[in-house]
Coordinates of C-alpha atoms and ligand atoms in Angstrom, one line a residue:
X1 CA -1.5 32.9 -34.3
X2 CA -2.5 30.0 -31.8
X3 CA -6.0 28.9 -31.7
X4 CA -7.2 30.1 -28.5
X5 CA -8.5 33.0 -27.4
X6 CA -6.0 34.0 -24.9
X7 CA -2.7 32.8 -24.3
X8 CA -3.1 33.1 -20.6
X9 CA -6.5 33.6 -18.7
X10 CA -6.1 34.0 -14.9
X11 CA -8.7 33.6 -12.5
X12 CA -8.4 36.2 -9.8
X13 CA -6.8 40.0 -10.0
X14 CA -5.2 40.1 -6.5
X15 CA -1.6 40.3 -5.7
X16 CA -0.5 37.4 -7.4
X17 CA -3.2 37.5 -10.7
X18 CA -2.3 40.8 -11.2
X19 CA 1.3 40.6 -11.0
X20 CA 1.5 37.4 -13.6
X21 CA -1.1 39.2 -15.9
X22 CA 0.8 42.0 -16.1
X23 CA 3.9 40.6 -16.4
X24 CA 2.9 37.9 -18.9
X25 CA 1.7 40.8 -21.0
X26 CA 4.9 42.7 -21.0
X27 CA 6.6 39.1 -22.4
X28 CA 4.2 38.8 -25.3
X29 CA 1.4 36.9 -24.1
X30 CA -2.4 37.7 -24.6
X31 CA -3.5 37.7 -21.3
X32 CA -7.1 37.9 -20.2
X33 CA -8.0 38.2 -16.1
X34 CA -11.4 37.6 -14.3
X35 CA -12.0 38.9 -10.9
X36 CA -15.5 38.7 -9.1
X37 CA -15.1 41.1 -6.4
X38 CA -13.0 44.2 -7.0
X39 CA -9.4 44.6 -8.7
X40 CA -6.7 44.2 -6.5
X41 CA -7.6 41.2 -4.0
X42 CA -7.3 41.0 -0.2
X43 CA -4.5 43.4 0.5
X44 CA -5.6 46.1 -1.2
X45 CA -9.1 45.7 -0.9
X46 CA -9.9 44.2 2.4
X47 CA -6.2 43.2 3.8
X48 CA -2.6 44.7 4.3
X49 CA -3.7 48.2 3.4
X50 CA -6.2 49.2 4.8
X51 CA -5.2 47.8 8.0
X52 CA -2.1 50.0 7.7
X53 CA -4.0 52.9 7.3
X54 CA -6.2 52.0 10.6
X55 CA -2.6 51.0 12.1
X56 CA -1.6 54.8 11.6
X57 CA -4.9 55.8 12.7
X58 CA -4.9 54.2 15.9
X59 CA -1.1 55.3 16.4
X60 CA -2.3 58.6 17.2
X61 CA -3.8 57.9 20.3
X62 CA -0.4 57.6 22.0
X63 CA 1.5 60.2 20.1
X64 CA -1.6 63.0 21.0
X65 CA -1.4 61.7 24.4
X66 CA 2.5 61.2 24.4
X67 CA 3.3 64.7 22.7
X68 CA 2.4 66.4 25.5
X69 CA 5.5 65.3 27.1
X70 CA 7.4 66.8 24.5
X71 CA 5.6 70.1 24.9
X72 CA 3.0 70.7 22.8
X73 CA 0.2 71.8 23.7
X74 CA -2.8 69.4 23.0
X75 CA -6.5 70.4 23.4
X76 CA -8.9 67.2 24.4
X77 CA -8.8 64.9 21.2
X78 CA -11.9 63.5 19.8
X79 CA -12.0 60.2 17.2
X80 CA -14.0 60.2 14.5
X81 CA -14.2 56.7 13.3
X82 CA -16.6 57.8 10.4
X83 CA -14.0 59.9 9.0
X84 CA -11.5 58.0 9.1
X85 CA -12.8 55.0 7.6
X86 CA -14.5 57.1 5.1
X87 CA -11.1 58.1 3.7
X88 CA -9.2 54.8 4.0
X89 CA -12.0 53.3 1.8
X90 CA -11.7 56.5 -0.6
X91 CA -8.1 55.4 -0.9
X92 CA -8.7 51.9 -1.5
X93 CA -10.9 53.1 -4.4
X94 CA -7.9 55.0 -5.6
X95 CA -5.7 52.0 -5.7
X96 CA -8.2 49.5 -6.8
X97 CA -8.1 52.1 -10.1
X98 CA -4.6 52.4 -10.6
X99 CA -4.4 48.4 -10.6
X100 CA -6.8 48.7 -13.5
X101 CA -5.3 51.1 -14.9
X102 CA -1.7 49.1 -14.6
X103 CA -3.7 46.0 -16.1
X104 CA -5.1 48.6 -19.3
X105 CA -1.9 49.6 -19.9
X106 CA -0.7 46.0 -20.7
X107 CA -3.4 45.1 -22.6
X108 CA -4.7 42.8 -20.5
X109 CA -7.8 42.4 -20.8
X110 CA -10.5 42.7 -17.6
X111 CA -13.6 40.6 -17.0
X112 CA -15.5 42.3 -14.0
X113 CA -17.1 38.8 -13.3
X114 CA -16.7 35.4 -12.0
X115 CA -15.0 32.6 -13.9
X116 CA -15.0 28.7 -13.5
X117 CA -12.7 26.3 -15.0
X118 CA -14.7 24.3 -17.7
X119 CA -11.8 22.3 -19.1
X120 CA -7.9 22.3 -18.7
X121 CA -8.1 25.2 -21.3
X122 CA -11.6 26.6 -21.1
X123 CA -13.3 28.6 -18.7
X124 CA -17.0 30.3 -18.7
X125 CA -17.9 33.3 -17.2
X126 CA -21.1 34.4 -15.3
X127 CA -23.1 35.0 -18.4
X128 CA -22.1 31.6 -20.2
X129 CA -19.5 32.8 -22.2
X130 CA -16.7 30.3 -22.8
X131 CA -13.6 31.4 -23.8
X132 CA -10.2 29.3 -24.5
X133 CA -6.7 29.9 -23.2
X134 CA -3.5 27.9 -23.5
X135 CA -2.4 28.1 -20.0
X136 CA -4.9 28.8 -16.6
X137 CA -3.7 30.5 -14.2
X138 CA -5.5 30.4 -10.6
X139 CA -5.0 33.1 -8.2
X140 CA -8.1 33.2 -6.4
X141 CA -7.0 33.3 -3.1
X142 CA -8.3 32.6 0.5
X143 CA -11.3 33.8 2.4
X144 CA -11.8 33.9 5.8
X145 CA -12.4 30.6 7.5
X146 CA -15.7 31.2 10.4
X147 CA -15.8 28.2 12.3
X148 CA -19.6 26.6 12.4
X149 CA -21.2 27.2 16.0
X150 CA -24.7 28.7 16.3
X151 CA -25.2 32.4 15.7
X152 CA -21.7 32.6 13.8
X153 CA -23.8 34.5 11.3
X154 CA -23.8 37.2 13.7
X155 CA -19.7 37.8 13.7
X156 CA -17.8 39.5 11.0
X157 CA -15.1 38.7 9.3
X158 CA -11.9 41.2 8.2
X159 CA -14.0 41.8 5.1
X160 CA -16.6 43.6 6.8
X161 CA -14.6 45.1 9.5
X162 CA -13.4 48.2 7.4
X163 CA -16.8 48.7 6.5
X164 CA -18.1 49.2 10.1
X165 CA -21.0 51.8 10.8
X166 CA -20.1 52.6 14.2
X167 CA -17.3 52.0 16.4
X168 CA -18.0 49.2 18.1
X169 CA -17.7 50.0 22.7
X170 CA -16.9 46.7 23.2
X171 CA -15.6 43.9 20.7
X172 CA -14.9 40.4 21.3
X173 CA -11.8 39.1 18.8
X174 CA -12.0 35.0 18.4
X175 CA -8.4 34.1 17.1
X176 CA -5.2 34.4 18.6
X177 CA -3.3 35.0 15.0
X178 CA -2.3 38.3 12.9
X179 CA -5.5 39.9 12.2
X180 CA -6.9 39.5 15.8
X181 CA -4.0 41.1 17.5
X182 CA -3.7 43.6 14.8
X183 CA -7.1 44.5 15.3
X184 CA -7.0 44.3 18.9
X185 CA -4.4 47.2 19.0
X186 CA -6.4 49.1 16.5
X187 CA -10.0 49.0 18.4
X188 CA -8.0 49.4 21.4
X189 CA -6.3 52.4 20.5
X190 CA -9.3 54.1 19.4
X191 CA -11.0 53.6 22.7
X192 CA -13.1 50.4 22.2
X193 CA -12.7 47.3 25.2
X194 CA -11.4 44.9 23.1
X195 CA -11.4 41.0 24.7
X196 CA -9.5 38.5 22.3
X197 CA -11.3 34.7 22.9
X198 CA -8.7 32.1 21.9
X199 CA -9.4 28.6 21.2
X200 CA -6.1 27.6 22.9
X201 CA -3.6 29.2 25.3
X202 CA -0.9 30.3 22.4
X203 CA -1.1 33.8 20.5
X204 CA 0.8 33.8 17.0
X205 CA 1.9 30.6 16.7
X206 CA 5.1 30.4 15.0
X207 CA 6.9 33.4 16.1
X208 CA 9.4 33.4 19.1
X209 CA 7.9 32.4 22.4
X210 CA 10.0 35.2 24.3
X211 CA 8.6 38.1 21.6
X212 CA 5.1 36.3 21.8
X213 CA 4.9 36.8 25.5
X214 CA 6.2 40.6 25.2
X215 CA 3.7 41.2 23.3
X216 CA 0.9 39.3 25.4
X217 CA 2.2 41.3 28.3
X218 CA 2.3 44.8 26.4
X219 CA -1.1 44.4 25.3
X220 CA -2.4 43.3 28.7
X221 CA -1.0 46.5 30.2
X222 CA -2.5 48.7 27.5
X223 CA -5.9 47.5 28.9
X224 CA -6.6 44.7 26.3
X225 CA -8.4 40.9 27.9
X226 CA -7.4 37.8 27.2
X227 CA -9.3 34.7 27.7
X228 CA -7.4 31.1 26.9
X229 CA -8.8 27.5 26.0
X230 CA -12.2 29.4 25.6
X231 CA -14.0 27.7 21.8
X232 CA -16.8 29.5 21.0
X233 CA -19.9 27.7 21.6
X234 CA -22.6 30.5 20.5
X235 CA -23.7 34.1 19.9
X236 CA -27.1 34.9 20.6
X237 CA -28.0 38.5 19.2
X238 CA -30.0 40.4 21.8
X239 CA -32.9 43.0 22.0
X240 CA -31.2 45.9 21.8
X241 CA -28.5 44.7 18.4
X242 CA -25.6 43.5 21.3
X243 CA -24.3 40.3 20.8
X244 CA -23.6 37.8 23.9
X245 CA -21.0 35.1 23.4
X246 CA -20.9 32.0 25.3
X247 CA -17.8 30.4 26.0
X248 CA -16.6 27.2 26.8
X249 CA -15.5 27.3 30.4
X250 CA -15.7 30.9 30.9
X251 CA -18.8 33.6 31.7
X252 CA -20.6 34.5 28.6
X253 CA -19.3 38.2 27.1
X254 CA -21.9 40.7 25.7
X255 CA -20.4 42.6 22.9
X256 CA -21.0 45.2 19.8
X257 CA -19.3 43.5 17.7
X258 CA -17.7 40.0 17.6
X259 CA -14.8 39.6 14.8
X260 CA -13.5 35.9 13.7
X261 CA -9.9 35.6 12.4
X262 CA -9.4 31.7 12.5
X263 CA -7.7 32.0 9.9
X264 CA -8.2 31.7 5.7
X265 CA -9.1 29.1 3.6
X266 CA -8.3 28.9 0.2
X267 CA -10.3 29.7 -2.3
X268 CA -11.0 26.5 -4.7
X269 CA -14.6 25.6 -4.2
X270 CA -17.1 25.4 -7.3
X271 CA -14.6 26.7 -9.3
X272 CA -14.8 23.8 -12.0
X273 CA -11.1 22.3 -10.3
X274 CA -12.4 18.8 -9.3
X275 CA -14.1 18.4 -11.9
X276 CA -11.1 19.0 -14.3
X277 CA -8.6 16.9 -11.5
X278 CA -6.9 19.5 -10.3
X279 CA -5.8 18.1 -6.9
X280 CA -6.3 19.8 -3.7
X281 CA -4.9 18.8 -0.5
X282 CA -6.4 18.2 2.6
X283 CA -6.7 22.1 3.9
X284 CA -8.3 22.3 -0.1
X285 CA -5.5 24.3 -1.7
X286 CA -4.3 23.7 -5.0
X287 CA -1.2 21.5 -5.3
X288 CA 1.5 22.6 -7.0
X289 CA 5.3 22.2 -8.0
X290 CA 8.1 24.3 -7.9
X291 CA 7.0 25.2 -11.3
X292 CA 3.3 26.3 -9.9
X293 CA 2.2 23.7 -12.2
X294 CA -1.5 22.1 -10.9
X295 CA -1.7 18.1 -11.7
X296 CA -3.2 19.4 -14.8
X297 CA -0.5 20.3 -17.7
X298 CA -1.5 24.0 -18.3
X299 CA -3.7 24.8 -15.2
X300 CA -1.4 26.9 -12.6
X301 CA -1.8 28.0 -9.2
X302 CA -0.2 31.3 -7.2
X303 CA -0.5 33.1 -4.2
X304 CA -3.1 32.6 -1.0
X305 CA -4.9 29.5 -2.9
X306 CA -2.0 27.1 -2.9
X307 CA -1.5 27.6 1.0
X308 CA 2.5 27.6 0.6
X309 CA 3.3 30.9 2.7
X310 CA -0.1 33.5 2.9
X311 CA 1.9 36.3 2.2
X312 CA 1.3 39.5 -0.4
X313 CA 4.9 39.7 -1.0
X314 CA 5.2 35.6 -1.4
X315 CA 2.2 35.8 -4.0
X316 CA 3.7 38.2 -5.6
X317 CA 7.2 36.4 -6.3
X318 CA 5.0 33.5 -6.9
X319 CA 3.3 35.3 -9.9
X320 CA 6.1 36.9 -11.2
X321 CA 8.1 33.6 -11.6
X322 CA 5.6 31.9 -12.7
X323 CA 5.3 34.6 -15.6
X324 CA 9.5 35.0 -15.9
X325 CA 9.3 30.8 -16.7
X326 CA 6.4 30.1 -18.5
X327 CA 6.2 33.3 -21.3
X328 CA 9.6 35.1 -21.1
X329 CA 12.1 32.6 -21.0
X330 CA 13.6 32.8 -17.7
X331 CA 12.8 29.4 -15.5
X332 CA 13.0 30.9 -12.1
X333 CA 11.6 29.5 -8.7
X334 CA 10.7 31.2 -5.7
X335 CA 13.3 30.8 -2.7
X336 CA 10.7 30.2 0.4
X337 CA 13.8 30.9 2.7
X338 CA 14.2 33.4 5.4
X339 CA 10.9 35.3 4.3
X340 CA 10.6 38.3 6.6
X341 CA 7.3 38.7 8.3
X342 CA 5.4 41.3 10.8
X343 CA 2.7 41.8 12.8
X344 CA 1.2 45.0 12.9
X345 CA 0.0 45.3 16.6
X346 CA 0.6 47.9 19.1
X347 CA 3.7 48.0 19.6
X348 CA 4.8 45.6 16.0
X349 CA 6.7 42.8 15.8
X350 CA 9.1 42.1 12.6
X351 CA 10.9 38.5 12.3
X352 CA 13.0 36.3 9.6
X353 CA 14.6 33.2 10.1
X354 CA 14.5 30.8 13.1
X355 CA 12.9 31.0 16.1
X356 CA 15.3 30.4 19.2
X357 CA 13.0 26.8 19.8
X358 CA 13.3 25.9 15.7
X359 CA 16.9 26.6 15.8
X360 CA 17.7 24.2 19.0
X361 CA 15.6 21.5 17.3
X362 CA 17.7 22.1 14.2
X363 CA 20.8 23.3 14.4
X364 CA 21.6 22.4 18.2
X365 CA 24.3 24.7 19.5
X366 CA 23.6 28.0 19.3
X367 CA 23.7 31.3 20.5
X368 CA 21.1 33.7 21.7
X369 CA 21.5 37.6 21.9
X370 CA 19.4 39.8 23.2
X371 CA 18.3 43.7 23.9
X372 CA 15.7 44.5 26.1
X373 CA 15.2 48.4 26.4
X374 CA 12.6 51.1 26.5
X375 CA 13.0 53.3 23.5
X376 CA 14.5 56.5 24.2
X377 CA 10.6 58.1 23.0
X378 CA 8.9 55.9 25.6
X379 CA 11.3 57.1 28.2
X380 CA 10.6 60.7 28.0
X381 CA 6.7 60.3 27.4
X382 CA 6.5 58.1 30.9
X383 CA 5.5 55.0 28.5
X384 CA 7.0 51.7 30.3
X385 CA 6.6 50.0 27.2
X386 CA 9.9 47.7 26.7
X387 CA 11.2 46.8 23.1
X388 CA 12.9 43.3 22.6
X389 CA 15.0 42.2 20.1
X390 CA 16.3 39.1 19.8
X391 CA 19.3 37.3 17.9
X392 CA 20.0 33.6 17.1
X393 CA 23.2 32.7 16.3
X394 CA 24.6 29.1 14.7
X395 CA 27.3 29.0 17.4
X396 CA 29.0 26.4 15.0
X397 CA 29.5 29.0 12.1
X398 CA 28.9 32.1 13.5
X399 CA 25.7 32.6 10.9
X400 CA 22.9 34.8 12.2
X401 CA 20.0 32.4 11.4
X402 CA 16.9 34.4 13.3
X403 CA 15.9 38.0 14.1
X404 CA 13.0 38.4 16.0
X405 CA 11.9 42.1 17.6
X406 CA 9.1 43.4 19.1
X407 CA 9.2 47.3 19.4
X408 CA 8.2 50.6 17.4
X409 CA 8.6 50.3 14.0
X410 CA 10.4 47.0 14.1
X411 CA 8.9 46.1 10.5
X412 CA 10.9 48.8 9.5
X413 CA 14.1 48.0 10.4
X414 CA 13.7 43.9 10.2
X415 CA 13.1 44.8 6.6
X416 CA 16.5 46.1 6.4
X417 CA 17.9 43.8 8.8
X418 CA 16.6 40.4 6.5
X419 CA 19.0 41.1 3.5
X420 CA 21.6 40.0 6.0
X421 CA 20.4 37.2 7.5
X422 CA 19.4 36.2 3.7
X423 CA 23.0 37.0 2.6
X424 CA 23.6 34.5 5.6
X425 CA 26.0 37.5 7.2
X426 CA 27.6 36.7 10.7
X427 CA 27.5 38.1 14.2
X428 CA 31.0 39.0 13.7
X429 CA 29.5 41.1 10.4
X430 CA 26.6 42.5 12.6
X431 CA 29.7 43.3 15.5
X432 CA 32.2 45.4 12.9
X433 CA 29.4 47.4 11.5
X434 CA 29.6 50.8 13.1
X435 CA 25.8 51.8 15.3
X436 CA 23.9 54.4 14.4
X437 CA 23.5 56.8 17.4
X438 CA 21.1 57.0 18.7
X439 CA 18.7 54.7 17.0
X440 CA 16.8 51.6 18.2
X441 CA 18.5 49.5 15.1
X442 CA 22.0 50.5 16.4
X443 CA 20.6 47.3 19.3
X444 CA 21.2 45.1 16.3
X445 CA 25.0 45.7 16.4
X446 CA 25.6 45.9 19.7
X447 CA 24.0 43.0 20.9
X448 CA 26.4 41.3 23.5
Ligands
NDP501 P1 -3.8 33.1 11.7 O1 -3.5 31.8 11.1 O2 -2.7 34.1 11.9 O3 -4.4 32.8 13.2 C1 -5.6 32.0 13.3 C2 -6.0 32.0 14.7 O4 -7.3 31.4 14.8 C3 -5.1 31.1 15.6 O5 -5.0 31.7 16.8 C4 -5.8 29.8 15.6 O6 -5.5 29.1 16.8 C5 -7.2 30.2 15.6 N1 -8.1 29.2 15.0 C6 -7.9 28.5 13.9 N2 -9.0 27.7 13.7 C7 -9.9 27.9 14.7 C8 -11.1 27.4 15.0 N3 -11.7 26.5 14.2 N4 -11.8 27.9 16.1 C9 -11.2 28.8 16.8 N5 -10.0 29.4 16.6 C10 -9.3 28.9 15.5 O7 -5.0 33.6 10.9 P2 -5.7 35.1 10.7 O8 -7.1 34.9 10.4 O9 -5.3 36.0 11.8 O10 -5.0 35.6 9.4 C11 -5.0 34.9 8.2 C12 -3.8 34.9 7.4 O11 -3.6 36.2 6.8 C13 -2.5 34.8 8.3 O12 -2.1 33.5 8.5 C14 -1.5 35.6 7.5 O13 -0.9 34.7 6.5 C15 -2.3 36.6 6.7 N6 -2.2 37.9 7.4 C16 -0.9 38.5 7.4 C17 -0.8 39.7 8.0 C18 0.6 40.3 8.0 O14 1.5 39.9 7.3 N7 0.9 41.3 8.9 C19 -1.9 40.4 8.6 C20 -3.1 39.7 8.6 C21 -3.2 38.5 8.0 P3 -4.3 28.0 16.9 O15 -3.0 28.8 17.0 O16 -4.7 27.2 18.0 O17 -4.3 27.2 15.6

């Protein structure tokens, strides 16, 4: 029997707390977990979920309006935001129990309540209880980073945005990144003016130009603005609850509702890590090795809080490694290579690998393939809404380094698509696999 309390205590139940918990347990370990807010972090709380269910939500605008085309019969439609975010938040209540209930069931034990580092292997919790472990774990995440300008107090952030009383009419989006075009496509489906305010003249920044600009385009046509190189300078709240932004350069906007998504920070302030030297770097996220080791022997860091990719399924792997290596034997490090990733605007976009520009940077001589078609659903309900998808090819081995697509349900079939390009599979590989008629994937083997 050691002489601590725990042999783990992590700081933080979201996606990658609970996952190393959980499966530190199921190696042996007794495994304590504080979390402040609510079991089950961003993504299921305030993040990737519920989105997904307002994604869905907003999806039937255009399938209503579109099944008509396809002959059914469809009386005036009405949105009821009330209901609908009354029963996403009922299901996130559902989930935030069966995390608990996961954690229960590995004897993990749950501290509704914050927790600070007090020493390497100490930590105190809201009511001054200090309790040992022989190995921290810090998963605490990110928050959402509101740049300082007067009246920012005014805006919401994506934690608040679920919890909205009223759909806003009109709601400015400052960002240019996932969770402002995501939104954009949400409020827009469901009938609000959405304007997106970006600091700079570049939406998503890191996916492929081309699929970038389909998506600018799409969105413009579906009736959402755009306004580029506009910062923020204030929001002044007005007589009657609206809320007028000024811009830099541009007419000031009157609003309902003004949501920031500039991005996350991670979490790592008063937390205790300073003052036990665990370094952070300059964006303040904990510094890690391969090993998710901190500068401090025995203090660890996963997911959202160490900056590496701010991904669910990355935190995840992150946590389960960390687990696997330190308490069941099995040293295993996460492969940050060819992660998949999506945006969930209207229409999606799924991508893995190298963008056409990062491939000519690296690799030189390549190849580029691509598809650019309406989907056979879009052509019989009128929509002139094209899909892309897009192929990069290492025209010196034939490897298919980057798929990038923009289109209805490209998430989906990226996710398939991925386990080649991670398998480092050729376009001669892609060619001899038979298509799958009639299907938008079958684009993906055809590609000429
Ligand atoms: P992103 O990093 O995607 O985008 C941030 C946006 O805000 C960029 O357009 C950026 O501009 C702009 N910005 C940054 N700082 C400022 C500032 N000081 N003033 C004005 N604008 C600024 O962040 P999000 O908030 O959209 O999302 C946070 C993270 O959450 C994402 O990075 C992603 O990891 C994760 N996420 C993932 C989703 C998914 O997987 N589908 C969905 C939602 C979130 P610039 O480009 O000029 O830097």
């Amino acid at each position: 029997m050691s002489d601590f309390d725990y042999d783990l205590f992590v700081i933080g139940a979201g996606s990658g707390g609970v996952r190393a918990s959980r499966i530190a347990a199921s190696h042996g370990a007794r495994v304590a977990v504080a979390e402040e807010h609510r079991v089950g972090g961003t993504c299921v709380i305030r993040g990737c979920v519920p989105k997904k269910l307002l994604v869905y939500g907003a999806h039937f605008a255009e399938d209503l309006h579109d099944a008509r085309k396809f002959g059914w019969d469809v009386p005036e439609c009405r949105f009821d935001w009330d209901v609908l975010r009354d029963n996403v938040l009922a299901e996130v209540d559902r989930l935030e129990g069966l995390y608990g209930q996961t954690l229960g069931n590995h004897k993990v034990e749950v501290f509704k309540t914050r927790a600070t580092l007090v020493g390497p292997q100490k930590v105190r919790l809201a009511d001054g209880t200090e309790l040992t472990a022989e190995r921290i774990l810090i998963a605490t995440g990110g928050w959402p980073h509101v740049p300082e300008f007067p009246g920012s107090e005014h805006a919401i952030t994506s934690n608040e945005v679920f919890h909205l009383e009223t759909l806003p009419k009109r709601i400015i989006i400052a960002g240019g990144g996932y969770i402002a075009n995501e939104f954009a496509g949400i409020f827009n489906e469901f009938g609000s003016k959405v304007t997106i305010v970006n600091r700079g003249d570049t939406i998503l920044r890191g996916y492929d130009e081309q699929i970038r600009d389909r998506l600018l385009q799409i969105s413009m046509t579906k009736g959402i603005e755009f306004k580029f190189n506009a910062p923020f300078q204030s929001i002044e709240k007005n007589e009657d609850g609206t809320l007028t932004v000024m811009l830099e350069g541009c007419e000031p906007i009157t609003a309902d509702a003004v949501l920031v998504a500039a991005g996350r920070t991670p979490n790592t302030r008063g937390i205790g890590l300073e003052e036990v030297g665990v370094e952070l770097d300059d964006h303040g996220a904990i510094k890690v090795g391969d090993d998710n080791q901190s500068s401090v022997p025995g203090i660890y860091a996963v997911g959202d809080v160490t900056n590496r990719i701010q991904l669910t399924p990355v935190a995840i792997r992150e946590g389960q490694a960390f687990a696997d290596t330190v308490f069941g034997g099995k040293p295993t490090v996460v492969d940050y290579t060819n992660v998949p990733s999506a945006v969930f605007s209207h229409p999606p976009i799924g991508a893995v690998g190298m963008t056409e520009a990062e491939a000519r940077n690296k690799l030189g001589s390549i190849r580029v393939y691509t598809s650019d078609f309406r989907a056979m659903k879009n052509v019989l309900a009128g929509r002139n809404e094209r899909a892309l998808y897009k192929m990069i090819v290492n025209a010196a081995t034939d490897q298919v380094v980057g798929l990038h697509m923009i289109g209805p349900d490209a998430p989906e079939i990226l996710q398939a698509a991925a386990v080649a390009v991670k398998a480092g599979l050729t376009k001669a590989d892609f060619d001899a696999t038979v298509a799958l008629h009639p299907s938008m994937a079958e684009e993906l083997v055809l590609l000429k």
